[in-house]
Amino acid sequence: MNSSLSEQRGGPLPNGQGIDPPGKVIAVRGNVVDVDFPGTIPPRYQLLRSAHSHPLVQLEVQSHLSPNRVRCIALTATQGLRRGAAIIDTGAPLTIPVGEQLLGRMINVFGDAIDNKGAIDTPGRRPVHAHPLALDKRKTEQEIFETGIKAIDLLVPLERGGKAGLFGGAGVGKTVLVTEIIHNMLKRYQGVCLFCGIGERNREAEELYREMDEAGVLDKTVMVFGQMNEPPGARFRVGHAGLTVAEYFRDETNRDVLLLIDNIFRFVQSGMEVSGLMGQAPSQVGYQPTLATELAELEERICNSAGGAITSVQAVYVPADDLTDPSATHTFPHLSASIVLSRQRASQGFYPAIDLLNSNSKMLSPQVVGKRHYHIAQQVRSVLAEYEELKDIISMLGLDELARKDRETVNQARRVERFLTQPFYTTEQFTGHKGRLVTLEQTLSGCERILAGEFSEYNEKSLYMIGTVNEPREAAVVV
């Protein structure tokens, strides 16, 4: 990175200079740096910079140890920093550039371009730390946000301006589902998409950037990444940086923003690392004692205003598939929809591997989605729940030993289960199935007809991995 760009990272200094007199490094312990100031010490979250080290070292004040000493967490590698080194107080917190020039670009937590397309020149910068929008400035109307994914639109409808969580362990399809939502939404979405990668693998970031470029939607997208190889301080702040950009497009340009976060657990994890480095006593299961507060500071900034809305879909890794883990339980209350991904369903080949009974949305009420949608969704849930109860009997005695009514329920449930699978555009090269985007009306009509017994004579496999319910009829696949 050239020196002129490095000097601008995090925002310009007041009048080009630091606040005199500079501080002095007292101790460097990995990513934790103690700095002594002879005059007034900087407040929490103030951005500090090394005066002479190369590469530039940037620090964020985390706590005050004494009237003259602060403890900081490094946002960059501390290589080259030594005791006695001069530290400049920038006089402001970490800032990030905002503006139309960010569209189509990939940046890091400082706003530096990481896509090899040159520096980004924007008219202004904003601090990454901000208060949530005041309650009297929020828009409270409830609107449905269609995704084109059958299982989500039917049973877990998303809210425009709401927060939806994708909960699941490793390898059950969280990132695939996020990228499919991006693909489905951007071509018919008039707003801006902002992808925030917290602790992302470099490979995932590169693949996502290439896919969005090939799909022709990169010009409406901003990508903010804090990668796995970066210090925990940078990964901890990248979520706030992404939200700052989203708030700019919502408040200044009055546009809707689709905010995709992958993933919230790595935000919690980086906060746990920062807490441990700062010497705080761990709380339940080793998490930081400030977990609830830190998560709320991030989540409560995602909301609607009179001019626009920030709609967020967040992947949430669940350690050991345990939904009682504190990282999951503290995330649940902030969400309007919780999409739980099941390893069992993934092993059975049901993709997306959404747990249809454990996933829920506060939008699924007759006042919001309408009586027809609500009634069909409740019928589907009822049939699937009955089938779940009958599985033990079927495994012991066989399907033929069930009463006629129960056999009809099982047949309906198995067909609905298969109909709610869907081939994705983002997995075409792996599955060989062409992707499908299904409207809500097509989903409701399909489930209605299956529950009415219209497809009872069709092989249940004919409903697997299709789009609309008319596809098996067109193929005339009959038992």
Coordinates of C-alpha atoms in Angstrom, one line a residue:
M1 CA 0.0 0.0 0.0
N2 CA 1.5 3.4 -0.9
S3 CA 2.3 5.9 1.8
S4 CA -0.2 8.6 0.7
L5 CA -3.0 6.1 1.0
S6 CA -1.7 4.8 4.4
E7 CA -1.7 8.3 5.8
Q8 CA -5.5 8.6 5.1
R9 CA -6.5 5.3 6.6
G10 CA -9.1 5.8 9.3
G11 CA -9.7 9.5 8.4
P12 CA -7.6 12.6 8.1
L13 CA -5.9 14.2 11.1
P14 CA -7.1 17.6 12.3
N15 CA -5.1 20.2 10.3
G16 CA -2.9 17.3 9.1
Q17 CA -1.3 16.9 12.6
G18 CA -1.9 15.0 15.8
I19 CA -2.9 16.5 19.1
D20 CA 0.2 17.6 21.0
P21 CA 2.0 16.4 22.9
P22 CA 2.2 12.8 21.5
G23 CA 1.9 9.8 23.7
K24 CA 4.5 7.1 24.4
V25 CA 4.2 3.4 24.1
I26 CA 4.7 1.7 27.6
A27 CA 4.0 -1.9 26.7
V28 CA 3.2 -4.0 23.6
R29 CA 1.6 -7.4 24.3
G30 CA 0.6 -8.8 21.0
N31 CA -2.5 -6.8 19.9
V32 CA -2.7 -4.9 23.2
V33 CA -0.8 -1.7 23.5
D34 CA -0.5 0.6 26.6
V35 CA 0.2 4.2 25.9
D36 CA 1.2 7.0 28.3
F37 CA 0.1 10.6 27.6
P38 CA 1.7 13.5 29.5
G39 CA -1.4 15.7 28.9
T40 CA -5.1 14.9 28.5
I41 CA -5.7 11.3 27.7
P42 CA -8.0 10.5 24.7
P43 CA -11.5 9.2 25.4
R44 CA -12.7 5.6 24.6
Y45 CA -12.9 4.6 21.0
Q46 CA -10.5 7.4 19.9
L47 CA -8.2 6.4 17.0
L48 CA -4.4 6.6 17.7
R49 CA -1.6 6.2 15.2
S50 CA 2.1 5.5 15.4
A51 CA 4.2 8.5 14.5
H52 CA 7.2 6.8 12.8
S53 CA 6.8 3.0 12.5
H54 CA 6.4 1.4 9.1
P55 CA 4.0 0.0 8.3
L56 CA 1.6 2.3 10.1
V57 CA 0.1 1.0 13.3
Q58 CA -3.4 2.1 14.3
L59 CA -4.9 1.7 17.7
E60 CA -8.3 2.2 19.3
V61 CA -8.6 3.2 22.9
Q62 CA -10.5 0.6 25.0
S63 CA -10.0 1.6 28.6
H64 CA -8.3 4.1 30.9
L65 CA -5.8 2.5 33.3
S66 CA -4.8 5.8 35.1
P67 CA -5.1 9.5 34.7
N68 CA -2.3 9.4 32.2
R69 CA -2.4 5.9 30.7
V70 CA -4.8 4.1 28.2
R71 CA -5.0 0.6 27.0
C72 CA -5.6 0.1 23.3
I73 CA -6.4 -2.7 21.0
A74 CA -4.6 -2.8 17.6
L75 CA -6.6 -2.5 14.4
T76 CA -3.5 -3.4 12.4
A77 CA -0.5 -5.6 13.0
T78 CA 1.8 -4.3 15.7
Q79 CA 5.0 -5.4 14.0
G80 CA 7.7 -2.8 14.3
L81 CA 6.1 -1.0 17.3
R82 CA 8.4 -0.8 20.3
R83 CA 8.5 0.7 23.8
G84 CA 9.0 4.4 23.8
A85 CA 7.6 4.9 20.3
A86 CA 5.6 8.1 19.7
I87 CA 1.8 7.7 19.4
I88 CA -0.4 10.5 17.8
D89 CA -3.9 11.1 19.0
T90 CA -6.0 11.7 15.8
G91 CA -8.7 13.6 17.7
A92 CA -11.5 11.4 16.3
P93 CA -12.7 7.8 16.3
L94 CA -12.2 5.5 13.4
T95 CA -14.0 6.8 10.3
I96 CA -14.9 5.2 6.9
P97 CA -15.5 6.9 3.5
V98 CA -19.1 7.1 2.3
G99 CA -20.5 8.0 -1.1
E100 CA -21.7 6.7 -4.5
Q101 CA -18.1 6.0 -5.3
L102 CA -18.2 2.9 -3.1
L103 CA -20.7 1.1 -5.3
G104 CA -19.0 -1.8 -7.1
R105 CA -16.0 -1.8 -4.8
M106 CA -14.6 -4.0 -2.1
I107 CA -13.1 -2.3 1.0
N108 CA -11.7 -3.1 4.4
V109 CA -12.5 -1.7 7.8
F110 CA -10.6 1.6 7.1
G111 CA -12.3 2.1 3.8
D112 CA -9.2 1.2 1.8
A113 CA -9.9 -0.6 -1.6
I114 CA -8.9 -4.3 -1.6
D115 CA -10.0 -5.1 -5.1
N116 CA -6.9 -3.9 -7.0
K117 CA -9.0 -1.1 -8.7
G118 CA -7.2 1.9 -7.3
A119 CA -7.9 4.2 -4.4
I120 CA -11.5 5.4 -3.7
D121 CA -12.1 9.2 -3.7
T122 CA -15.2 10.0 -1.7
P123 CA -16.5 13.4 -0.6
G124 CA -16.7 12.6 3.0
R125 CA -16.2 10.2 5.9
R126 CA -18.4 9.1 8.8
P127 CA -17.4 7.7 12.3
V128 CA -18.1 4.0 12.5
H129 CA -19.5 4.5 16.0
A130 CA -23.1 5.9 16.0
H131 CA -26.2 5.8 18.1
P132 CA -29.3 3.9 16.8
L133 CA -31.9 6.0 15.1
A134 CA -34.3 7.6 17.5
L135 CA -37.6 5.9 18.0
D136 CA -39.7 8.9 16.8
K137 CA -37.7 8.8 13.5
R138 CA -38.3 5.2 12.7
K139 CA -41.0 3.8 10.4
T140 CA -43.1 1.1 12.0
E141 CA -45.2 -0.2 9.1
Q142 CA -44.8 -4.0 8.5
E143 CA -44.1 -5.1 4.9
I144 CA -43.1 -8.5 3.5
F145 CA -39.8 -8.9 1.8
E146 CA -40.0 -11.6 -0.8
T147 CA -36.9 -13.7 -1.5
G148 CA -38.1 -16.1 -4.2
I149 CA -37.2 -19.1 -2.0
K150 CA -40.3 -21.2 -1.3
A151 CA -39.6 -22.4 2.2
I152 CA -38.7 -18.9 3.5
D153 CA -41.5 -17.0 1.8
L154 CA -44.1 -19.5 3.0
L155 CA -43.1 -20.4 6.6
V156 CA -40.6 -17.7 7.6
P157 CA -41.5 -14.5 5.7
L158 CA -38.9 -11.8 6.1
E159 CA -39.7 -8.2 7.0
R160 CA -38.7 -5.2 5.0
G161 CA -36.5 -3.3 7.4
G162 CA -36.3 -6.2 9.7
K163 CA -33.5 -8.6 10.8
A164 CA -33.5 -12.3 9.8
G165 CA -31.0 -14.8 11.2
L166 CA -29.8 -18.0 9.5
F167 CA -28.8 -20.3 12.3
G168 CA -26.8 -23.4 11.7
G169 CA -23.6 -25.3 12.4
A170 CA -20.7 -25.7 10.0
G171 CA -21.4 -26.9 6.5
V172 CA -25.3 -26.8 6.5
G173 CA -25.6 -24.0 3.9
K174 CA -25.7 -20.6 5.6
T175 CA -23.3 -18.9 3.1
V176 CA -25.0 -20.6 0.1
L177 CA -28.4 -19.3 1.3
V178 CA -27.1 -15.8 1.8
T179 CA -25.5 -15.7 -1.7
E180 CA -28.8 -17.0 -3.2
I181 CA -30.8 -14.3 -1.6
I182 CA -28.3 -11.8 -3.0
H183 CA -28.7 -13.3 -6.5
N184 CA -32.5 -13.3 -6.3
M185 CA -32.9 -9.9 -4.9
L186 CA -30.5 -7.7 -6.8
K187 CA -31.9 -8.1 -10.3
R188 CA -35.4 -6.9 -9.2
Y189 CA -34.3 -4.8 -6.3
Q190 CA -34.0 -1.0 -6.8
G191 CA -31.9 -0.3 -3.7
V192 CA -28.3 -1.0 -2.7
C193 CA -26.8 -4.3 -1.5
L194 CA -24.1 -4.2 1.2
F195 CA -22.3 -7.4 2.0
C196 CA -20.4 -7.4 5.3
G197 CA -17.9 -10.2 5.7
I198 CA -16.8 -10.6 9.4
G199 CA -13.9 -13.0 9.7
E200 CA -14.4 -14.2 6.1
R201 CA -12.0 -16.6 4.4
N202 CA -10.1 -14.9 1.6
R203 CA -11.3 -17.6 -0.8
E204 CA -15.0 -16.9 0.0
A205 CA -14.6 -13.1 -0.5
E206 CA -12.9 -13.6 -3.9
E207 CA -15.5 -16.1 -5.0
L208 CA -18.4 -13.9 -4.0
Y209 CA -16.9 -10.9 -5.7
R210 CA -16.4 -12.8 -8.9
E211 CA -20.0 -14.3 -8.8
M212 CA -21.6 -10.9 -8.3
D213 CA -19.5 -9.4 -11.2
E214 CA -20.5 -12.3 -13.5
A215 CA -24.2 -11.8 -12.5
G216 CA -24.0 -8.1 -13.5
V217 CA -25.1 -6.8 -10.0
L218 CA -21.8 -5.6 -8.7
D219 CA -22.5 -2.0 -9.7
K220 CA -25.3 -1.9 -7.0
T221 CA -23.2 -3.6 -4.3
V222 CA -20.7 -2.5 -1.7
M223 CA -18.6 -5.2 0.0
V224 CA -16.9 -4.6 3.3
F225 CA -14.5 -7.3 4.6
G226 CA -12.6 -8.0 7.8
Q227 CA -10.8 -11.1 6.9
M228 CA -9.7 -14.0 9.0
N229 CA -6.0 -13.1 9.0
E230 CA -6.6 -9.6 10.3
P231 CA -6.3 -8.7 14.0
P232 CA -9.4 -9.2 16.2
G233 CA -9.8 -5.4 16.6
A234 CA -10.3 -5.0 12.9
R235 CA -12.7 -7.9 12.7
F236 CA -14.6 -6.5 15.6
R237 CA -15.2 -3.1 14.0
V238 CA -15.9 -4.2 10.4
G239 CA -19.6 -4.8 11.3
H240 CA -19.9 -1.1 12.5
A241 CA -18.1 0.1 9.4
G242 CA -20.5 -1.8 7.1
L243 CA -23.5 -0.4 9.0
T244 CA -22.1 3.1 8.7
V245 CA -22.1 2.8 4.9
A246 CA -25.6 1.3 5.0
E247 CA -26.9 4.2 7.1
Y248 CA -25.4 6.7 4.6
F249 CA -27.4 5.2 1.7
R250 CA -30.5 5.0 3.8
D251 CA -30.4 8.5 5.3
E252 CA -28.6 10.6 2.6
T253 CA -29.9 9.0 -0.6
N254 CA -33.2 7.7 0.8
R255 CA -32.6 4.2 -0.7
D256 CA -33.5 0.8 0.7
V257 CA -30.4 -1.2 1.7
L258 CA -30.2 -5.0 1.7
L259 CA -27.5 -5.8 4.3
L260 CA -26.0 -9.3 4.3
I261 CA -23.8 -10.2 7.2
D262 CA -21.7 -13.4 7.3
N263 CA -21.5 -14.0 10.0
I264 CA -22.6 -12.7 13.4
F265 CA -20.8 -15.4 15.4
R266 CA -17.5 -14.2 14.2
F267 CA -18.4 -10.7 15.4
V268 CA -19.1 -12.3 18.8
Q269 CA -15.9 -14.3 18.6
S270 CA -13.7 -11.3 17.7
G271 CA -15.3 -9.4 20.7
M272 CA -14.4 -12.4 22.9
E273 CA -10.8 -12.2 21.7
V274 CA -10.7 -8.4 22.4
S275 CA -12.2 -9.0 25.8
G276 CA -9.7 -11.6 26.6
L277 CA -6.8 -9.5 25.4
M278 CA -8.0 -6.6 27.6
G279 CA -7.9 -8.9 30.6
Q280 CA -11.7 -9.0 31.3
A281 CA -12.9 -12.0 33.3
P282 CA -14.9 -14.4 31.0
S283 CA -18.6 -14.9 31.5
Q284 CA -20.8 -18.0 30.6
V285 CA -19.1 -20.6 28.4
G286 CA -16.0 -18.3 28.1
Y287 CA -17.8 -15.4 26.3
Q288 CA -17.1 -11.8 27.1
P289 CA -19.2 -10.3 30.0
T290 CA -20.3 -7.5 27.6
L291 CA -21.7 -9.8 24.9
A292 CA -25.3 -8.6 25.2
T293 CA -24.3 -4.9 25.1
E294 CA -21.9 -5.3 22.1
L295 CA -24.4 -7.3 20.1
A296 CA -27.2 -4.7 20.9
E297 CA -25.0 -1.8 19.8
L298 CA -24.6 -3.4 16.4
E299 CA -28.2 -4.8 15.9
E300 CA -30.2 -1.8 17.0
R301 CA -28.7 0.3 14.3
I302 CA -30.5 -1.8 11.7
C303 CA -33.9 -0.2 11.2
N304 CA -36.3 1.7 9.0
S305 CA -36.5 5.4 8.6
A306 CA -39.1 7.6 6.7
G307 CA -36.8 7.7 3.7
G308 CA -35.5 4.2 3.4
A309 CA -35.0 0.8 5.1
I310 CA -32.1 -1.4 6.1
T311 CA -33.2 -5.0 5.7
S312 CA -30.7 -7.4 7.2
V313 CA -30.1 -11.1 6.6
Q314 CA -27.5 -12.5 9.0
A315 CA -25.7 -15.9 9.0
V316 CA -25.2 -17.1 12.6
Y317 CA -22.9 -20.0 13.2
V318 CA -24.1 -22.2 16.0
P319 CA -21.3 -24.0 17.9
A320 CA -21.8 -27.7 18.0
D321 CA -25.4 -27.2 16.6
D322 CA -26.4 -26.1 20.1
L323 CA -29.1 -23.4 19.9
T324 CA -28.8 -22.8 23.7
D325 CA -25.2 -21.4 23.2
P326 CA -25.0 -17.8 24.5
S327 CA -24.0 -16.4 21.1
A328 CA -27.3 -17.8 19.6
T329 CA -29.6 -17.0 22.5
H330 CA -28.4 -13.3 22.6
T331 CA -29.0 -13.0 18.9
F332 CA -32.5 -14.4 18.8
P333 CA -34.3 -11.4 20.6
H334 CA -33.1 -8.9 18.0
L335 CA -34.5 -10.8 15.0
S336 CA -37.9 -10.6 13.3
A337 CA -37.3 -14.0 11.6
S338 CA -35.2 -17.0 12.7
I339 CA -34.3 -19.5 9.9
V340 CA -32.8 -22.6 11.6
L341 CA -30.8 -24.9 9.3
S342 CA -30.8 -28.6 10.1
R343 CA -27.9 -31.0 9.6
Q344 CA -30.3 -33.9 9.5
R345 CA -32.3 -32.4 6.6
A346 CA -29.0 -31.6 4.8
S347 CA -28.0 -35.3 5.2
Q348 CA -31.3 -36.4 3.7
G349 CA -30.8 -34.2 0.7
F350 CA -33.4 -31.5 1.5
Y351 CA -32.0 -28.2 0.2
P352 CA -32.2 -25.6 1.4
A353 CA -31.8 -27.5 4.7
I354 CA -34.3 -25.4 6.6
D355 CA -35.9 -26.9 9.7
L356 CA -39.5 -26.2 8.7
L357 CA -40.9 -26.6 12.2
N358 CA -38.3 -24.8 14.3
S359 CA -37.9 -21.8 12.0
N360 CA -40.3 -18.9 12.8
S361 CA -41.2 -15.3 11.9
K362 CA -43.2 -12.7 13.7
M363 CA -44.5 -11.7 10.2
L364 CA -46.5 -14.9 9.9
S365 CA -49.8 -13.5 11.2
P366 CA -53.1 -13.0 9.3
Q367 CA -52.9 -9.3 9.9
V368 CA -49.6 -9.0 8.0
V369 CA -49.5 -11.8 5.4
G370 CA -53.2 -12.2 4.9
K371 CA -55.6 -15.0 5.9
R372 CA -54.9 -17.2 2.9
H373 CA -51.2 -17.3 3.4
Y374 CA -51.5 -17.8 7.1
H375 CA -54.0 -20.6 6.7
I376 CA -51.8 -22.5 4.2
A377 CA -48.7 -22.1 6.3
Q378 CA -50.5 -23.4 9.4
Q379 CA -51.8 -26.4 7.4
V380 CA -48.3 -27.2 6.2
R381 CA -46.9 -26.9 9.7
S382 CA -49.7 -29.2 11.0
V383 CA -49.1 -31.9 8.4
L384 CA -45.4 -31.8 8.9
A385 CA -45.7 -32.0 12.7
E386 CA -48.1 -35.0 12.5
Y387 CA -45.6 -36.7 10.1
E388 CA -42.8 -36.1 12.6
E389 CA -44.9 -37.8 15.4
L390 CA -45.6 -40.8 13.1
K391 CA -42.0 -41.4 12.1
D392 CA -41.2 -43.6 15.1
I393 CA -44.3 -45.8 14.4
I394 CA -43.4 -46.0 10.8
S395 CA -39.8 -47.1 11.6
M396 CA -41.0 -49.8 13.9
L397 CA -44.2 -51.1 12.2
G398 CA -44.1 -49.8 8.7
L399 CA -46.3 -47.5 6.7
D400 CA -49.0 -50.1 6.0
E401 CA -49.8 -50.4 9.7
L402 CA -51.0 -46.9 9.9
A403 CA -54.7 -45.9 9.7
R404 CA -55.9 -44.6 6.4
K405 CA -56.1 -41.0 7.5
D406 CA -52.5 -41.2 8.9
R407 CA -51.2 -42.6 5.6
E408 CA -52.8 -39.7 3.7
T409 CA -51.1 -37.3 6.1
V410 CA -47.7 -39.0 5.6
N411 CA -48.2 -38.8 1.8
Q412 CA -49.1 -35.1 1.9
A413 CA -46.2 -34.3 4.2
R414 CA -43.6 -36.1 2.1
R415 CA -44.9 -34.3 -1.0
V416 CA -44.9 -30.9 0.7
E417 CA -41.3 -31.6 2.0
R418 CA -40.1 -32.3 -1.5
F419 CA -41.9 -29.4 -3.0
L420 CA -40.2 -27.0 -0.6
T421 CA -36.8 -28.0 -1.8
Q422 CA -35.4 -25.7 -4.5
P423 CA -32.5 -25.7 -6.9
F424 CA -30.3 -22.6 -6.4
Y425 CA -28.7 -20.4 -9.1
T426 CA -25.5 -20.3 -7.0
T427 CA -25.1 -24.1 -6.9
E428 CA -25.9 -24.9 -10.5
Q429 CA -22.3 -26.0 -11.3
F430 CA -22.4 -28.4 -8.3
T431 CA -25.9 -29.9 -8.6
G432 CA -26.6 -29.9 -12.3
H433 CA -30.1 -28.4 -11.5
K434 CA -30.9 -25.1 -13.1
G435 CA -31.8 -22.5 -10.5
R436 CA -35.4 -21.5 -9.9
L437 CA -36.9 -18.3 -8.5
V438 CA -40.5 -18.9 -7.3
T439 CA -43.0 -16.1 -6.5
L440 CA -45.0 -16.2 -3.3
E441 CA -48.2 -16.7 -5.2
Q442 CA -46.7 -19.7 -7.0
T443 CA -45.6 -21.2 -3.7
L444 CA -49.0 -20.7 -2.0
S445 CA -50.8 -22.2 -5.0
G446 CA -48.5 -25.2 -5.1
C447 CA -48.9 -26.0 -1.4
E448 CA -52.7 -25.5 -1.6
R449 CA -52.9 -28.0 -4.5
I450 CA -50.7 -30.6 -2.8
L451 CA -52.7 -30.4 0.4
A452 CA -55.9 -30.7 -1.6
G453 CA -54.6 -34.1 -2.9
E454 CA -54.2 -33.0 -6.5
F455 CA -50.8 -34.7 -6.7
S456 CA -51.5 -37.8 -4.7
E457 CA -51.1 -40.0 -7.8
Y458 CA -47.8 -38.5 -8.8
N459 CA -44.5 -40.0 -7.6
E460 CA -43.3 -37.9 -4.7
K461 CA -39.8 -37.7 -6.4
S462 CA -41.4 -35.6 -9.2
L463 CA -41.9 -32.8 -6.7
Y464 CA -38.2 -32.8 -5.6
M465 CA -35.9 -30.0 -6.6
I466 CA -38.4 -28.2 -8.8
G467 CA -39.7 -24.6 -9.1
T468 CA -43.4 -24.3 -9.5
V469 CA -45.8 -27.1 -8.9
N470 CA -46.7 -27.3 -12.6
E471 CA -43.3 -28.8 -13.5
P472 CA -44.1 -32.5 -12.7
R473 CA -47.5 -32.1 -14.4
E474 CA -45.7 -30.9 -17.5
A475 CA -43.3 -33.8 -17.3
A476 CA -46.2 -36.2 -16.7
V477 CA -44.4 -38.2 -14.1
V478 CA -47.1 -40.5 -12.8
V479 CA -46.8 -43.5 -10.5

